[in-house]
Short mmCIF file of C-alpha atoms in Angstrom, two decimals:
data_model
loop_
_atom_site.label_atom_id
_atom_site.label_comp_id
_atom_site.label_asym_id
_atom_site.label_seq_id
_atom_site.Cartn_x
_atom_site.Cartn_y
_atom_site.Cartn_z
CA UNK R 1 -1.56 -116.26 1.04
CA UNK R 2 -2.43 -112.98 2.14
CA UNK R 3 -1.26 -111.18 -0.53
CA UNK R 4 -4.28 -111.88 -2.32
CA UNK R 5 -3.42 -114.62 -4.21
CA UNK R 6 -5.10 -114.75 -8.17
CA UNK R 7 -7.43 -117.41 -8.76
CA UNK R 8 -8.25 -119.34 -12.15
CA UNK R 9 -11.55 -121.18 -10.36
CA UNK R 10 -13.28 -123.94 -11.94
CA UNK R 11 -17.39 -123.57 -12.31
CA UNK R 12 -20.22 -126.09 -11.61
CA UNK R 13 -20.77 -128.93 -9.30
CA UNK R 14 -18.74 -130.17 -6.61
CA UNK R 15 -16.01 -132.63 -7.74
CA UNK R 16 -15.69 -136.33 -5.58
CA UNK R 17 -12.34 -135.78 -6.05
CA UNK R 18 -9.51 -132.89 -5.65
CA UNK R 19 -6.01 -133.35 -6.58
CA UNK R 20 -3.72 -130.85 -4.79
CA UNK R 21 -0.12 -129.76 -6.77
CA UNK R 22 2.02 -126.99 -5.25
CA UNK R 23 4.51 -126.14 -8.07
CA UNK R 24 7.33 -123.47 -8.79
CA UNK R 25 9.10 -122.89 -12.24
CA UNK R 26 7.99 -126.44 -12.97
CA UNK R 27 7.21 -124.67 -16.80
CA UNK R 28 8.33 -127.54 -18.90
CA UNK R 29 6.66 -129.94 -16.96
CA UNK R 30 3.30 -128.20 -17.08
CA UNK R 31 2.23 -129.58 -21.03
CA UNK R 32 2.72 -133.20 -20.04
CA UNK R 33 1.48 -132.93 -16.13
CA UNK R 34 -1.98 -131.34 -17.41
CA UNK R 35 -2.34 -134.44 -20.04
CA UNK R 36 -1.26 -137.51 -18.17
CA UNK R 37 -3.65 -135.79 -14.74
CA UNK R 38 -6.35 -135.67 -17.18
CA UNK R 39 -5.87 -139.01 -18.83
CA UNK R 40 -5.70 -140.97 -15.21
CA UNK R 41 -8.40 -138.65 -13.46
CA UNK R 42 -10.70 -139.59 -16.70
CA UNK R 43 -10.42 -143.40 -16.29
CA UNK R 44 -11.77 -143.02 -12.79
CA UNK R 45 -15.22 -142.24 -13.42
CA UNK R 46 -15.60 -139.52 -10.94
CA UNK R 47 -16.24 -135.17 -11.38
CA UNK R 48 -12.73 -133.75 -10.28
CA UNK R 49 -10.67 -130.90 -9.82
CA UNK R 50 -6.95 -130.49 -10.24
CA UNK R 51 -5.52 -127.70 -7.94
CA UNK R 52 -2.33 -126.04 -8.56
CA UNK R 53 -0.67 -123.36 -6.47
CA UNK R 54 2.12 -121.24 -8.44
CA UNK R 55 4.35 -120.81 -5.50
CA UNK R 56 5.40 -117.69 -6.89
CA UNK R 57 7.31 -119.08 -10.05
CA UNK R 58 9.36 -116.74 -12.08
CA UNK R 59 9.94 -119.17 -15.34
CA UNK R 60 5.93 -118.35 -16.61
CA UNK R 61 4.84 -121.12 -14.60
CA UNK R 62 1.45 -118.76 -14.21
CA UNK R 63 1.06 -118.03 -17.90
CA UNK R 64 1.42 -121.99 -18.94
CA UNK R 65 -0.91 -122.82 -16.19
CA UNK R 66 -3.56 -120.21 -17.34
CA UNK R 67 -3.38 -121.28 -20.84
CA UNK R 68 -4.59 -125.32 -19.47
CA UNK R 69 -7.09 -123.94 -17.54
CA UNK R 70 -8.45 -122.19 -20.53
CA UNK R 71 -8.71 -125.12 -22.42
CA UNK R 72 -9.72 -126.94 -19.47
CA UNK R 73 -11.81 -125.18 -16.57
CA UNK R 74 -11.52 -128.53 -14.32
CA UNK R 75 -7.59 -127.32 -13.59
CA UNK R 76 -8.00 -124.72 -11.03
CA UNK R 77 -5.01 -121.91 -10.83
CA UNK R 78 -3.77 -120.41 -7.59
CA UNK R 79 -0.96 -118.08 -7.67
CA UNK R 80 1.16 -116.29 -5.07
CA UNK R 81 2.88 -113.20 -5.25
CA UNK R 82 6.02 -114.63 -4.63
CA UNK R 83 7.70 -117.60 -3.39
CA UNK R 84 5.96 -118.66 0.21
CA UNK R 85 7.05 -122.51 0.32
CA UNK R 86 5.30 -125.80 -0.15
CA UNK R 87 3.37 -126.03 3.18
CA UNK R 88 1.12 -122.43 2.93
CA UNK R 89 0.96 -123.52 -1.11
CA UNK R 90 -0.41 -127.10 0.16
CA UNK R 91 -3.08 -124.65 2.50
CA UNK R 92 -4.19 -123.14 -0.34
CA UNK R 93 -4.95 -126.07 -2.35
CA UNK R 94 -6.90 -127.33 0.71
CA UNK R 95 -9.02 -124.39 1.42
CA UNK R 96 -9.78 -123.96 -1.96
CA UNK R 97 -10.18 -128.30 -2.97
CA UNK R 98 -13.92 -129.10 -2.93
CA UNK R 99 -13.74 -132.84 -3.05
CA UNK R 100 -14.45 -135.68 -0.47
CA UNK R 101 -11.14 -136.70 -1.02
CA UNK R 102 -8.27 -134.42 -1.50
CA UNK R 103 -5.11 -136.07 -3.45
CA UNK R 104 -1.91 -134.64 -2.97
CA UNK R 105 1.18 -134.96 -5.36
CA UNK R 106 4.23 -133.21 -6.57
CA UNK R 107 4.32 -131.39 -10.19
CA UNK R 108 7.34 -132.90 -11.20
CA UNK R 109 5.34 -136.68 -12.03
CA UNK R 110 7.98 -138.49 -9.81
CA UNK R 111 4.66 -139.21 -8.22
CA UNK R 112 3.16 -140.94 -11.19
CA UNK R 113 -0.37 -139.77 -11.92
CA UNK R 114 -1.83 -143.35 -12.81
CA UNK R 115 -1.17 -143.80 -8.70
CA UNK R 116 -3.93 -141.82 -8.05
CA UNK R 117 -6.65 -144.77 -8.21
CA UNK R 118 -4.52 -146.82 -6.18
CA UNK R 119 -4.86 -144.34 -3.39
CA UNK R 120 -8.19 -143.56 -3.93
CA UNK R 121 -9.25 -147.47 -4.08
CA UNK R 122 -7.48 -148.25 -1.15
CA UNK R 123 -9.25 -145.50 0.59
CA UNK R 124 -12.34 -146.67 -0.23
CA UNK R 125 -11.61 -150.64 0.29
CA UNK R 126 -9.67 -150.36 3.64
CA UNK R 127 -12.35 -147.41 5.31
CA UNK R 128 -8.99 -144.74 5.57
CA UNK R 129 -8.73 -141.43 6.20
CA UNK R 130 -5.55 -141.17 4.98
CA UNK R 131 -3.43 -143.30 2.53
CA UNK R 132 0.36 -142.72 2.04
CA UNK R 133 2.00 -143.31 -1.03
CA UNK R 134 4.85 -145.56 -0.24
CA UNK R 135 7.48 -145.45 -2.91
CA UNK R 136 9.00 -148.47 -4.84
CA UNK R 137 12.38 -148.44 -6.74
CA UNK R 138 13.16 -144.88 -5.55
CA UNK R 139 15.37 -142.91 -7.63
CA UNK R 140 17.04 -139.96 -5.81
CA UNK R 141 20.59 -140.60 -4.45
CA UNK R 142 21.61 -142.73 -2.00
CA UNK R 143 23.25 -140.36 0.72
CA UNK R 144 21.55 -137.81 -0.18
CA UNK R 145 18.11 -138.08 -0.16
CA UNK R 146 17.35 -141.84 0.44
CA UNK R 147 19.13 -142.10 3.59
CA UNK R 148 17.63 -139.04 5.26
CA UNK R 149 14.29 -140.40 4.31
CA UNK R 150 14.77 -143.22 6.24
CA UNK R 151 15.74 -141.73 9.39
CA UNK R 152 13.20 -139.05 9.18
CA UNK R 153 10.75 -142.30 8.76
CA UNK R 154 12.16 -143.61 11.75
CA UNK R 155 12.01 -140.53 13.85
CA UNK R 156 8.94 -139.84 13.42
CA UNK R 157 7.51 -143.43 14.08
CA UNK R 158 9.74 -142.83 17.53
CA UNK R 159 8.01 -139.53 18.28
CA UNK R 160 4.76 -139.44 16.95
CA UNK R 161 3.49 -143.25 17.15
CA UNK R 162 2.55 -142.45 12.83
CA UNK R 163 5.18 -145.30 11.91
CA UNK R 164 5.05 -144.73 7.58
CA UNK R 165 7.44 -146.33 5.47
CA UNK R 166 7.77 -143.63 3.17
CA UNK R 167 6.56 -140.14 4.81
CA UNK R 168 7.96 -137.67 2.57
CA UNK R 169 6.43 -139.11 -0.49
CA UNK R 170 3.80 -136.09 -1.70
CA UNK R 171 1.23 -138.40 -2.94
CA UNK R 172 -1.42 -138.79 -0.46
CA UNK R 173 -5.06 -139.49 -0.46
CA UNK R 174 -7.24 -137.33 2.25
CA UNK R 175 -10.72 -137.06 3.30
CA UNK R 176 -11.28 -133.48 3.19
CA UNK R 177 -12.91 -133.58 6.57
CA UNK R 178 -9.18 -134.14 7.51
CA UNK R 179 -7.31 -131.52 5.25
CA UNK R 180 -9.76 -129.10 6.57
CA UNK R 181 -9.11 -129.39 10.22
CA UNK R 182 -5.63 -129.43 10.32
CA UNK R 183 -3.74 -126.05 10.06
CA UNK R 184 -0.41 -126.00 9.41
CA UNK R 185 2.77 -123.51 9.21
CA UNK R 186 6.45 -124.19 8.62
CA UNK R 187 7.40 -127.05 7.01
CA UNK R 188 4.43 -129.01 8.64
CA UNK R 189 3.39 -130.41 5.35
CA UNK R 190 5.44 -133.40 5.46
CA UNK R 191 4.36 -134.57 8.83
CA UNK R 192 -0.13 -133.86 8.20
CA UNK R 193 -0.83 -137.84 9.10
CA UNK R 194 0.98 -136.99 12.54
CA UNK R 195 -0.59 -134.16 13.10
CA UNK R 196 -4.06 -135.51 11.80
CA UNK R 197 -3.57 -138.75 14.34
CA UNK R 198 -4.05 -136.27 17.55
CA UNK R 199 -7.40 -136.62 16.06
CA UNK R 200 -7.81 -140.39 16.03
CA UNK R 201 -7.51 -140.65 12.24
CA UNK R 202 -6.82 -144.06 11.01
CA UNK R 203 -3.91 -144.38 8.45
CA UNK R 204 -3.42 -146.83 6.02
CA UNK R 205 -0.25 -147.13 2.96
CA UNK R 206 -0.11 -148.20 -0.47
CA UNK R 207 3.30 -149.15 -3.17
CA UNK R 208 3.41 -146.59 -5.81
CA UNK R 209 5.69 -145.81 -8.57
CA UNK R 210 8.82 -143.49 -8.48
CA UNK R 211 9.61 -142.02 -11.87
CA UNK R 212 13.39 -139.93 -12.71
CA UNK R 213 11.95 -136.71 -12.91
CA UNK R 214 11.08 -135.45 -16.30
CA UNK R 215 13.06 -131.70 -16.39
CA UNK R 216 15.54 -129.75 -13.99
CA UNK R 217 15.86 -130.23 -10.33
CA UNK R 218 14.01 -130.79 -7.48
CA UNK R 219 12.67 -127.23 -6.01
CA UNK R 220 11.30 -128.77 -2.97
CA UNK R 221 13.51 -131.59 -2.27
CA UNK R 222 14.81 -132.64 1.28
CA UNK R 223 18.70 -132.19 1.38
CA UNK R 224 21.98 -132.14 3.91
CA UNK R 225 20.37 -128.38 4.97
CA UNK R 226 17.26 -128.92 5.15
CA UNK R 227 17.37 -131.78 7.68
CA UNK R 228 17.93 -130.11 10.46
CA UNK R 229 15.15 -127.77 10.05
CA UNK R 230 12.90 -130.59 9.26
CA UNK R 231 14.05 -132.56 12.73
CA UNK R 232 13.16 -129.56 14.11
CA UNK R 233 9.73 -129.02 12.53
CA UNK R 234 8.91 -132.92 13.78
CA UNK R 235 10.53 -131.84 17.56
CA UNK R 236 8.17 -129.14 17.70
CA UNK R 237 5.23 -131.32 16.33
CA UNK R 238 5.99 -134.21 19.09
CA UNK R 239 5.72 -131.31 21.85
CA UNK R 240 2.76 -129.74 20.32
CA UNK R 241 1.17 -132.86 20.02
CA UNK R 242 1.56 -134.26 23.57
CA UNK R 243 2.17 -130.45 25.43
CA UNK R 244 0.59 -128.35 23.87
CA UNK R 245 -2.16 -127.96 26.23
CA UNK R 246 -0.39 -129.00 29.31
CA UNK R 247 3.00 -127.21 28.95
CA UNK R 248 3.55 -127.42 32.71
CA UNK R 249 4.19 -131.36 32.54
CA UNK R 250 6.98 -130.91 30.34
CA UNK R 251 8.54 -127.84 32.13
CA UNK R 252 7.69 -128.43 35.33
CA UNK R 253 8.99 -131.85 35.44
CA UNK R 254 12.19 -130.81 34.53
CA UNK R 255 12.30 -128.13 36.86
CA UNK R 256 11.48 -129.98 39.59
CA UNK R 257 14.23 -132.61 38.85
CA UNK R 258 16.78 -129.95 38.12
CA UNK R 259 15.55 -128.09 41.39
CA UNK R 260 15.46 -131.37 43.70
CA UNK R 261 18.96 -132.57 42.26
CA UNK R 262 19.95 -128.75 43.25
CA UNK R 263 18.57 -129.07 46.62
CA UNK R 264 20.24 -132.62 47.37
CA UNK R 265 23.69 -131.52 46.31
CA UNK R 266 23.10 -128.46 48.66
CA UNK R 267 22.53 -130.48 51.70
CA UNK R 268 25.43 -132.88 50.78
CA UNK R 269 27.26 -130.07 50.86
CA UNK R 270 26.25 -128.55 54.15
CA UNK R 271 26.75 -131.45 55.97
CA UNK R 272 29.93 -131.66 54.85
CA UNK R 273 30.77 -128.44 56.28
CA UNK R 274 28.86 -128.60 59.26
CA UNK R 275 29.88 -131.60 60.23
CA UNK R 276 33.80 -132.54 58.84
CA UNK R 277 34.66 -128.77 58.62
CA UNK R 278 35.51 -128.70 55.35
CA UNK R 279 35.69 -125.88 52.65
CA UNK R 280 32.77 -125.65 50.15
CA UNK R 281 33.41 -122.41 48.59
CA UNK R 282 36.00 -123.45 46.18
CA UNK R 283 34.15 -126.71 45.33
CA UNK R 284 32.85 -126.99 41.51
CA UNK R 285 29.54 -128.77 43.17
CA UNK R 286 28.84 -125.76 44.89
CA UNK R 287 28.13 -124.24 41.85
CA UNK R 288 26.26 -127.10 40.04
CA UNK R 289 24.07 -127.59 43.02
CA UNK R 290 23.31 -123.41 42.88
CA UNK R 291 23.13 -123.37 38.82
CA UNK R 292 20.77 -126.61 39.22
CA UNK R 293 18.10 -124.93 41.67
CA UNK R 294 17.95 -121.64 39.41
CA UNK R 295 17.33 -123.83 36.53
CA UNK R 296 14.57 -125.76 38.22
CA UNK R 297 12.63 -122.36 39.49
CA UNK R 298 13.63 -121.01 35.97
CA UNK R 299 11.81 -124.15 34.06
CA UNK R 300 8.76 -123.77 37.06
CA UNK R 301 8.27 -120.40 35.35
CA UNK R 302 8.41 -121.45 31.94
CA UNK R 303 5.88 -123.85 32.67
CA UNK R 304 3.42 -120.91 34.50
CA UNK R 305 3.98 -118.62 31.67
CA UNK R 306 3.14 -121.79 29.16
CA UNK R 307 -0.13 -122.45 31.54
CA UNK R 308 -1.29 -118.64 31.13
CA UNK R 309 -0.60 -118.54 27.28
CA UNK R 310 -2.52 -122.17 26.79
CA UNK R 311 -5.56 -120.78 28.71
CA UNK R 312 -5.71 -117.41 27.41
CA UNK R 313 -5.87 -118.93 23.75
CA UNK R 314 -8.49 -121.32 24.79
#
């Protein structure tokens, strides 16, 4: 995003509605995405604004994307430099949307386009701030992708409290008050109605379609490798979210059980030599009570250091 993306910008009064698409070497897709986006944003009634970030494609992605916006000035064109990944390309789209509500979807149409309006409506009927798309009849393989989906779901539920039944599906409904308030890095993308309920959003969830995708493969799908790295991504949301400005709880709690457990084995232990005589230097717990103490004053620190970073940033 830095790199000073180029920008195909659409003219003229604010749309009520902006439909984010983060796509790479999606270029046989394009054609048909533009016309059924147009067809289903039409039949709503509303001004609008389709959004798509070329995440760097190398397939002429950018040139097939220029030529709809030239025959249509409502599809706006964002293009990196090269390939960044789906969560700065979803950043983008937000700073740029200029809707009241911001839709997100993929550019493949596994997210089928006529889904929009049931978002949007049940935005508007259940008073929302955000409304997940919750996928029916998926089609992506079993162990693969299906099964990973569901224990992400559950994990996050566990962690975060945001218990969705479907939270990697892409097509969301925002208010843009939302989108614009939370910043995100990483992978982040995938977990924005977590990291939007720190701010007492309220969430609702709605059945939408799941197509076989049109052409090729999935560029941004969630597979065996990428599951770790997502785990990880929600791990360091759940400590952001309920440490991140009071890393001593975390840190120093553990310290001071590590440190008291230290402490407690070391008096054990000295009784047992000062009163029954017997040897201690050979003893493994010697060493766990020692390696439990430096662990506790090392976490104490951690937790300081933590305290001094959180305050000099605020």
């Amino acid at each position: 995003i830095r790199e000073a993306p180029v920008r195909l910008q659409a003219e003229g009064a604010s749309p009520a509605i902006s439909v984010v698409i983060p796509l790479y070497n999606e270029v046989e897709t394009i054609p048909m995405l533009a016309e059924r986006l147009t067809t289903a944003l039409d039949r709503l009634g509303r001004a609008w604004e389709v959004i798509v970030v070329d995440d760097g494609s190398t397939d002429g992605s950018f040139e097939a994307l220029a030529r709809v916006h030239a025959a249509d000035p409502r599809f706006v064109v964002i293009q990196f430099r090269r390939n960044f990944g789906q969560t700065p390309a979803f950043m983008a789209g937000f700073d740029a949307a200029r809707g009241r509500i911001v839709v997100t979807m993929d550019a493949d149409l596994q997210n089928d386009p006529d889904d929009i309006q049931a978002v949007v409506d049940e935005m508007e009927r259940g008073g929302y701030d955000i409304v997940s798309g919750w996928r029916q009849d998926r089609k992506e393989p079993l162990l693969l992708r299906r099964i990973p989906s569901k224990l992400g779901n559950w994990v996050m539920g566990v962690l975060t409290g945001v218990r969705l039944k479907d939270t990697g599906c892409s097509l969301k409904a925002y208010r843009s008050e939302v989108v614009k308030n939370v910043k995100l890095y990483g992978n982040l993308h995938r977990f924005i109605p977590a990291a939007a309920s720190w701010y007492g959003v309220s969430i609702g969830q709605v059945p939408v379609r799941d197509n076989p995708r049109a052409f090729g493969t999935s560029k941004y799908g969630l597979g065996i490798k990428r599951a770790p790295r997502v785990l990880l991504d929600l791990l360091t949301l759940y400590f952001l979210r309920n440490f991140g400005t009071r890393p001593i709880h975390i840190f120093g709690g553990i310290g001071i059980v590590s440190g008291a457990l230290g402490v407690v084995l070391g008096l054990y232990l000295s009784a047992v030599k000062l009163f029954y005589g017997q040897n201690i230097g050979e003893r493994p717990l010697l060493l766990l009570a020692v390696l439990l103490v430096i662990l506790g004053v090392n976490f104490l620190s951690m937790g300081f250091l933590g305290e001094l970073v959180v305050r000099s940033y605020h």
